[in-house]
mmCIF file of N, CA and C in Angstrom:
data_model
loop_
_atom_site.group_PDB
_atom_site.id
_atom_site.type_symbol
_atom_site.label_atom_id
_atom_site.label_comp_id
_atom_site.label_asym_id
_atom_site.label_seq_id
_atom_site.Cartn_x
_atom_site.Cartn_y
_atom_site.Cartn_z
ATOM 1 N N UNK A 1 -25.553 4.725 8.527
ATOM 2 C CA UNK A 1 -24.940 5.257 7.323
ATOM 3 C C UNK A 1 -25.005 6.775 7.297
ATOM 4 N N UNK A 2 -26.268 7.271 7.801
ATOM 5 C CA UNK A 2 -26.084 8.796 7.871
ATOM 6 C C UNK A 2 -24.815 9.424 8.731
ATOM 7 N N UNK A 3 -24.704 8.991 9.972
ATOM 8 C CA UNK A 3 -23.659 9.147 10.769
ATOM 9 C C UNK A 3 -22.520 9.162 10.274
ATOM 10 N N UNK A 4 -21.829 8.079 9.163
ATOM 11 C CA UNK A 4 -20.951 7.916 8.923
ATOM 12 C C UNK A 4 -20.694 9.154 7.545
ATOM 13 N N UNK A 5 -21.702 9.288 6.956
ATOM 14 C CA UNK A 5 -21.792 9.964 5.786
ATOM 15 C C UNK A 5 -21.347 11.344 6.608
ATOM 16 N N UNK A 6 -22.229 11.847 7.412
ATOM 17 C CA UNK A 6 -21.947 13.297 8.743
ATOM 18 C C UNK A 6 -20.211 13.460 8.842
ATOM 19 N N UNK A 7 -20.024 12.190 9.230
ATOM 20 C CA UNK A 7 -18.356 12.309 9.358
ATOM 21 C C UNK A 7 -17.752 12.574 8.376
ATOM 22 N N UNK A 8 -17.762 12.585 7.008
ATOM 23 C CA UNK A 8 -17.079 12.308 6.177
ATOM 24 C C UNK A 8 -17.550 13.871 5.550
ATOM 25 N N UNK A 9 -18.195 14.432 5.368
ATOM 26 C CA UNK A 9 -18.433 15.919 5.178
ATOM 27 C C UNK A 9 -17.952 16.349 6.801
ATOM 28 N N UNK A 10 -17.893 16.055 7.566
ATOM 29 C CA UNK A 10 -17.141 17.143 8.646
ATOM 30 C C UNK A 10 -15.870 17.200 8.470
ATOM 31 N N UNK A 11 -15.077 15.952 8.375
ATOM 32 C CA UNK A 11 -13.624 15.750 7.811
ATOM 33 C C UNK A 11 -13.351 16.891 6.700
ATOM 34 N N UNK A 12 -14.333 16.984 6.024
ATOM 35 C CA UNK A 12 -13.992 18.052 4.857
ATOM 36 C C UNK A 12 -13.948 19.540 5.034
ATOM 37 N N UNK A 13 -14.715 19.423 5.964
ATOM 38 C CA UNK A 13 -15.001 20.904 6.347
ATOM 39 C C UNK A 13 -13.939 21.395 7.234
ATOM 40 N N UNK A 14 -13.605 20.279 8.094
ATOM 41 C CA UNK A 14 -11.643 20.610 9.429
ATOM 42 C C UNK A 14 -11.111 20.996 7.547
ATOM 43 N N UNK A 15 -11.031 20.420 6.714
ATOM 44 C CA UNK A 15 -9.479 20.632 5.832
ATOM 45 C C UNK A 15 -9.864 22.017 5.274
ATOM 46 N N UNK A 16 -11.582 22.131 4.526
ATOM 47 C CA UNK A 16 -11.218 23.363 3.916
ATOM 48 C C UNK A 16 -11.077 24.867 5.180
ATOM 49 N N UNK A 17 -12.063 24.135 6.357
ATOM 50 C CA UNK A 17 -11.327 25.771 7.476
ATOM 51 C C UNK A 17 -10.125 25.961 7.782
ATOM 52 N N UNK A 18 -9.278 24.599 7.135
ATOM 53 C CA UNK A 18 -7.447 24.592 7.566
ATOM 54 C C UNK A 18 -7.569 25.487 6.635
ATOM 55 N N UNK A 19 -7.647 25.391 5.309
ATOM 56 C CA UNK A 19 -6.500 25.831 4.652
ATOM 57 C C UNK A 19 -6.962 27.674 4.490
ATOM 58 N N UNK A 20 -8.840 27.869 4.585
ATOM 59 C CA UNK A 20 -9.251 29.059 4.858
ATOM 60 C C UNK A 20 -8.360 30.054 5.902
ATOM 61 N N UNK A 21 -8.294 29.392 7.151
ATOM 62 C CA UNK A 21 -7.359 29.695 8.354
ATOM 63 C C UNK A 21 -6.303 29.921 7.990
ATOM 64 N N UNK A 22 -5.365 28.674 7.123
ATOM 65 C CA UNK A 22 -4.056 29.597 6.802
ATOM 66 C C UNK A 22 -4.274 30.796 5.967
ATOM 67 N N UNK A 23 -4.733 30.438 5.001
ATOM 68 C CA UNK A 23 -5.192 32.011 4.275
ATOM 69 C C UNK A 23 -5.350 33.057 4.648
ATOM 70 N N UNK A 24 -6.189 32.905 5.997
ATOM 71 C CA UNK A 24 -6.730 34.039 6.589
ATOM 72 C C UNK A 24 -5.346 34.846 7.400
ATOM 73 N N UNK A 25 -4.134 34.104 7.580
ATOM 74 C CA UNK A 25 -3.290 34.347 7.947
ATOM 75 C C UNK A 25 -2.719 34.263 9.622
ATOM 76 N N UNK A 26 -3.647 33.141 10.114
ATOM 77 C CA UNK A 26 -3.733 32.593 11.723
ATOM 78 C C UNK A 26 -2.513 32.051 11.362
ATOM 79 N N UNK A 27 -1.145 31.750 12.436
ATOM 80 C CA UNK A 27 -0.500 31.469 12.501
ATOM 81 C C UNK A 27 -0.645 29.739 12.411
ATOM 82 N N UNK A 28 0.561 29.067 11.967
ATOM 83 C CA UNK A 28 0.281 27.668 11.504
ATOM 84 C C UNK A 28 0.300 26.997 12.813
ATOM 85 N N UNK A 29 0.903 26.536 14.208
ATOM 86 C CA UNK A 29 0.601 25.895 14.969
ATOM 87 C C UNK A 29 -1.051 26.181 15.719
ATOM 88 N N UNK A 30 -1.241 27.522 16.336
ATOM 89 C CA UNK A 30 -2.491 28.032 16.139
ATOM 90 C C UNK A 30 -3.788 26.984 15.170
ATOM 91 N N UNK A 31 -3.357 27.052 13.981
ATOM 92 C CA UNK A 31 -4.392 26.893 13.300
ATOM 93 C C UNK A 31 -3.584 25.099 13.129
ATOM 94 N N UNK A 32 -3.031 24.413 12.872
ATOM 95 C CA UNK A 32 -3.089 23.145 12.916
ATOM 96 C C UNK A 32 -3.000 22.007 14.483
ATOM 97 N N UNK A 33 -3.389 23.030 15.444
ATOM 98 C CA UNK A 33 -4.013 22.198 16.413
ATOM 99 C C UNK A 33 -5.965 22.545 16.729
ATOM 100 N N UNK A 34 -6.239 23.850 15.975
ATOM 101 C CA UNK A 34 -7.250 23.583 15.811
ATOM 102 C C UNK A 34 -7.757 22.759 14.489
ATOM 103 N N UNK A 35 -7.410 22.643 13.897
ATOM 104 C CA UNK A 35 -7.695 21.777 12.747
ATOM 105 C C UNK A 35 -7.226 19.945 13.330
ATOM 106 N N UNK A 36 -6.387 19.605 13.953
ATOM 107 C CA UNK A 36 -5.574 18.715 13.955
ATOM 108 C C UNK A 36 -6.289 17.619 15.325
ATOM 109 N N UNK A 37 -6.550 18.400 15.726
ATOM 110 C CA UNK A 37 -7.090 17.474 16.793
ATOM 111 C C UNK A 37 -8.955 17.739 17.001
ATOM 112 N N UNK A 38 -9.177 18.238 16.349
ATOM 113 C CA UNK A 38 -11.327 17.564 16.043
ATOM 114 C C UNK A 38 -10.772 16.467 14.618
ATOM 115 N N UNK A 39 -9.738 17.205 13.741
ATOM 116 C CA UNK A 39 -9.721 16.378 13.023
ATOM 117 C C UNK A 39 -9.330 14.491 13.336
ATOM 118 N N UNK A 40 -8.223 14.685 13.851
ATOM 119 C CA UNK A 40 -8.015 13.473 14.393
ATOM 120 C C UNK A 40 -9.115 12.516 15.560
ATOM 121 N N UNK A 41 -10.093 13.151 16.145
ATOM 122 C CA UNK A 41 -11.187 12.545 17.252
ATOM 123 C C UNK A 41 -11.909 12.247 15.992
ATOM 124 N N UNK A 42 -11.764 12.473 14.825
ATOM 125 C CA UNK A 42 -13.147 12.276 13.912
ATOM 126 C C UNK A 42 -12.568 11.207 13.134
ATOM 127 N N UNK A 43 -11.869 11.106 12.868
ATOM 128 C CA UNK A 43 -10.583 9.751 12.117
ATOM 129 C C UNK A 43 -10.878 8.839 12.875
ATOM 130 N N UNK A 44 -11.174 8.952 14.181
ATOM 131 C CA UNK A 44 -11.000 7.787 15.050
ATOM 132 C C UNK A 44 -12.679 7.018 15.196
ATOM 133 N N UNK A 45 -13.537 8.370 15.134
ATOM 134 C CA UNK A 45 -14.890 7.761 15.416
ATOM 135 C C UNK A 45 -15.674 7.631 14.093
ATOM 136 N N UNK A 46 -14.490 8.122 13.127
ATOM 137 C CA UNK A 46 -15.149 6.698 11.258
ATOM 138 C C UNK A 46 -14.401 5.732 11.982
ATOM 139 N N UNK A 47 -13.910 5.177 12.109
ATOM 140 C CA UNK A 47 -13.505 3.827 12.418
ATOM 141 C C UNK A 47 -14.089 3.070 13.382
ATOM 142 N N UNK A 48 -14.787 3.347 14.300
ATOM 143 C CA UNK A 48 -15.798 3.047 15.445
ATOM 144 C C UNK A 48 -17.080 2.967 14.997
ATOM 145 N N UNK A 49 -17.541 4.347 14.022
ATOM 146 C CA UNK A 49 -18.561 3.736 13.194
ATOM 147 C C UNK A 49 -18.613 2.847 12.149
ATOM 148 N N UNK A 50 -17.689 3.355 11.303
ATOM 149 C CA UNK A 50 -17.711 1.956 10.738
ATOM 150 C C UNK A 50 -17.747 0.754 10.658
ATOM 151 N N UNK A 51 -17.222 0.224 11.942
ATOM 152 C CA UNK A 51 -17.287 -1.163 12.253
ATOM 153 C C UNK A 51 -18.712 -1.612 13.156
ATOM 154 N N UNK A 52 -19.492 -0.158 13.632
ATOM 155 C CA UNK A 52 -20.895 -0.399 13.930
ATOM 156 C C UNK A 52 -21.846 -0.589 13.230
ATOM 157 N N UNK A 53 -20.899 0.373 11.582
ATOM 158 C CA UNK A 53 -22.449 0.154 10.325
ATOM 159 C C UNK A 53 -21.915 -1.331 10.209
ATOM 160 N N UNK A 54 -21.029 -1.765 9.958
ATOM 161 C CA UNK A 54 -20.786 -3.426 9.620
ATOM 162 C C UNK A 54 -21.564 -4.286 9.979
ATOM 163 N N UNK A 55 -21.495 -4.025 11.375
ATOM 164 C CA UNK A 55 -22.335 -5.316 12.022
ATOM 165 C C UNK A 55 -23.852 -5.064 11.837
ATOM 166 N N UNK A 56 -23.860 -3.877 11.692
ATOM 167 C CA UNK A 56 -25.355 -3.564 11.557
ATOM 168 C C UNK A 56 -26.193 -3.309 10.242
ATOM 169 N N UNK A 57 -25.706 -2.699 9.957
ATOM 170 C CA UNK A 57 -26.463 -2.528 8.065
ATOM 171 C C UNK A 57 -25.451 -3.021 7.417
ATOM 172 N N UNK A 58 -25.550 -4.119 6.477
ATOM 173 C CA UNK A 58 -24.658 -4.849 5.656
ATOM 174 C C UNK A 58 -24.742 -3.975 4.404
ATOM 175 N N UNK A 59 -25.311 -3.362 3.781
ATOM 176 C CA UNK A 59 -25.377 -2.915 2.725
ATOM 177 C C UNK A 59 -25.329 -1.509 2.875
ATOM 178 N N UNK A 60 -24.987 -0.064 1.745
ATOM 179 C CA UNK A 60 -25.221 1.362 1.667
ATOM 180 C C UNK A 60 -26.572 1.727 1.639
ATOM 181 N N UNK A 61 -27.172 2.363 1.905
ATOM 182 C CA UNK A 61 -28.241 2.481 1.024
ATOM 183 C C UNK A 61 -28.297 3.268 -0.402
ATOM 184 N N UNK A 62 -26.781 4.202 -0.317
ATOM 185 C CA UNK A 62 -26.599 4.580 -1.989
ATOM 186 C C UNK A 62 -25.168 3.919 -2.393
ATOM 187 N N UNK A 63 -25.377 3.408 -3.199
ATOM 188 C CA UNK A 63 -24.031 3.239 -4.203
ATOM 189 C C UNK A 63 -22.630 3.729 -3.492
ATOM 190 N N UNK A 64 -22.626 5.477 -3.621
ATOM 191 C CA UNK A 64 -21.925 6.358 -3.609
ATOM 192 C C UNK A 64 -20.840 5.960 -2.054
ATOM 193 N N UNK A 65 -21.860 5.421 -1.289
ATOM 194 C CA UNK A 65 -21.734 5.568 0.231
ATOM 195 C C UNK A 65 -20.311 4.340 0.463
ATOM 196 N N UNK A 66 -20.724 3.428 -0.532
ATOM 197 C CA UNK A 66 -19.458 1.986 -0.076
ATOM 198 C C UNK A 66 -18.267 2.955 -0.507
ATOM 199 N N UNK A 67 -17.869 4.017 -0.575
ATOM 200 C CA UNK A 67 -16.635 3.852 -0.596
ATOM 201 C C UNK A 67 -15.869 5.128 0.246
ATOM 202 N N UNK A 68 -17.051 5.458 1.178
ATOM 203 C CA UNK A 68 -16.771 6.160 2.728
ATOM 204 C C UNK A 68 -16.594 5.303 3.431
ATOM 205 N N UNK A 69 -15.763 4.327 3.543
ATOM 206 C CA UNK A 69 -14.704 3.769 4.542
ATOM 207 C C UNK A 69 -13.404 3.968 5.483
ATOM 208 N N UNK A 70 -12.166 4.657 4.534
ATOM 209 C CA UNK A 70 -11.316 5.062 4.950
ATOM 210 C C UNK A 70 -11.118 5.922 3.870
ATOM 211 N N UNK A 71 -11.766 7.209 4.267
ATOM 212 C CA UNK A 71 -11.281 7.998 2.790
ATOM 213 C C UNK A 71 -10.409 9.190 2.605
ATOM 214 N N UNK A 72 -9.485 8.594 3.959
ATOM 215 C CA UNK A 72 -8.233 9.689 3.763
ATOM 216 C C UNK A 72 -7.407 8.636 4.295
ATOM 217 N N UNK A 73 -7.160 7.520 4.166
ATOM 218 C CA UNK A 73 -5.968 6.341 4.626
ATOM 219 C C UNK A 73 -4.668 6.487 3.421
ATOM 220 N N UNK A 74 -5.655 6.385 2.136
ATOM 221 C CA UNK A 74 -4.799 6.154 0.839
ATOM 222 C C UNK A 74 -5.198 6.758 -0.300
ATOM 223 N N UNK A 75 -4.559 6.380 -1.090
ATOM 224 C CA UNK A 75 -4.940 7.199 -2.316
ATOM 225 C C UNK A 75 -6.557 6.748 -2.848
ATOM 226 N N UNK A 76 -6.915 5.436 -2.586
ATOM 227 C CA UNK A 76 -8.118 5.127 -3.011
ATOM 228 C C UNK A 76 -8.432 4.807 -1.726
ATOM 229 N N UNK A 77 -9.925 4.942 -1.587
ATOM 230 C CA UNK A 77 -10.406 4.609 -0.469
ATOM 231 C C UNK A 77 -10.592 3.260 -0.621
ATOM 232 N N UNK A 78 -11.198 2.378 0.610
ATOM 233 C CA UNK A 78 -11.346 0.576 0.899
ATOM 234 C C UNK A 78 -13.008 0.532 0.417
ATOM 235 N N UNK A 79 -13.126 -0.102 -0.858
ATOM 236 C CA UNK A 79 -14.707 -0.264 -0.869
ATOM 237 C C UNK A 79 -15.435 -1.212 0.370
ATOM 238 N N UNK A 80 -16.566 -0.912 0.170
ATOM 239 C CA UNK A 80 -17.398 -1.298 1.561
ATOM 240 C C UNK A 80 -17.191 -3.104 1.435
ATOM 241 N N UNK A 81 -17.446 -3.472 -0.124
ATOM 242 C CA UNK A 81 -16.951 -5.066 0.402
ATOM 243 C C UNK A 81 -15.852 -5.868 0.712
ATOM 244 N N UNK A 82 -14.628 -4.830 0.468
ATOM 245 C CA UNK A 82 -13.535 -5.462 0.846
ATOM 246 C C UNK A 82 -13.620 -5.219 2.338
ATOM 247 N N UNK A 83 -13.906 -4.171 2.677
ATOM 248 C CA UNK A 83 -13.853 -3.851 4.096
ATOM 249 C C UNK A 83 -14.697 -5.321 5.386
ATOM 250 N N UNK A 84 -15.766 -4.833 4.328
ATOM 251 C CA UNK A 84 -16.440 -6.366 4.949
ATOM 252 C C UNK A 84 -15.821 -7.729 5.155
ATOM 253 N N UNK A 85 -15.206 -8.066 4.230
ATOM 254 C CA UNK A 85 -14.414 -9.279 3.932
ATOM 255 C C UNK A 85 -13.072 -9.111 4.818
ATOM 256 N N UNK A 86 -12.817 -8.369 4.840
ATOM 257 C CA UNK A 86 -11.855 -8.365 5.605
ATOM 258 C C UNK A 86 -11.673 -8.535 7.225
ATOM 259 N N UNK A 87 -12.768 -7.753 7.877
ATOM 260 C CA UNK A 87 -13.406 -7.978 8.932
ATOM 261 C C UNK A 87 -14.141 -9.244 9.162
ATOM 262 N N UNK A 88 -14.521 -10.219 8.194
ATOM 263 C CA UNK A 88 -14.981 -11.279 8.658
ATOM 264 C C UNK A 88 -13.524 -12.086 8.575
ATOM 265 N N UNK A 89 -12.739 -11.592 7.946
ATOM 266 C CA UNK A 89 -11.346 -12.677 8.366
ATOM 267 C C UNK A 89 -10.912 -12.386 9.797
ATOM 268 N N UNK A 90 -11.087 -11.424 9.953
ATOM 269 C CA UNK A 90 -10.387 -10.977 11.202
ATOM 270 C C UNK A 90 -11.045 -11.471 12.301
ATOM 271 N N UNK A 91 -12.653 -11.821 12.163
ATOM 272 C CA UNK A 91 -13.389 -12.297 13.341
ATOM 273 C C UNK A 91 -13.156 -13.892 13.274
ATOM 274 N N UNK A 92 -13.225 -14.347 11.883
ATOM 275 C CA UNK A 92 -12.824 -15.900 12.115
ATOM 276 C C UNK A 92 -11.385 -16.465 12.753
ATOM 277 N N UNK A 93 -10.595 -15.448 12.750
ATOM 278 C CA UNK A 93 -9.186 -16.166 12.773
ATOM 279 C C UNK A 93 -8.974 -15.764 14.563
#
């Protein structure tokens, strides 16, 4: 859960150095392939962790934490028990 929590403040930190960077006045391809691709390797490894906290710690240890799942997919993020539930459909079927 810490790991995953790590990711989810680094994700934040690629958007606010994006938009610092544009500010700062770095040109936009420049600055959205540095932003664009740690950002995207990190999209990919919440999803790798996540499905490692699954199998492994069933529960958050705070509240706050079930709903660092996918928290830039949609407008609301996937709480941790749907996520769960969902993944056990996917392993039964």
């Amino acid at each position: 859960w810490n790991i995953l929590t790590l990711i989810h403040v680094v994700q934040w930190l690629l958007i606010i150095s994006y938009a610092v960077m544009l500010r700062c006045g770095v040109p936009w391809w420049p600055a959205t392939l540095l932003f664009g691709v740690p950002f995207s390797y990190m999209a990919i490894q919440n999803i790798y962790i996540d499905h490692d906290v699954m199998h492994g710690a069933t529960f958050p240890p705070y509240n706050w934490q079930k709903y660092l799942t996918h928290p830039f997919s949609d407008f609301i993020s996937l709480p941790w028990e749907d996520f769960v539930l969902e993944n056990n459909r996917h392993h039964a079927s």
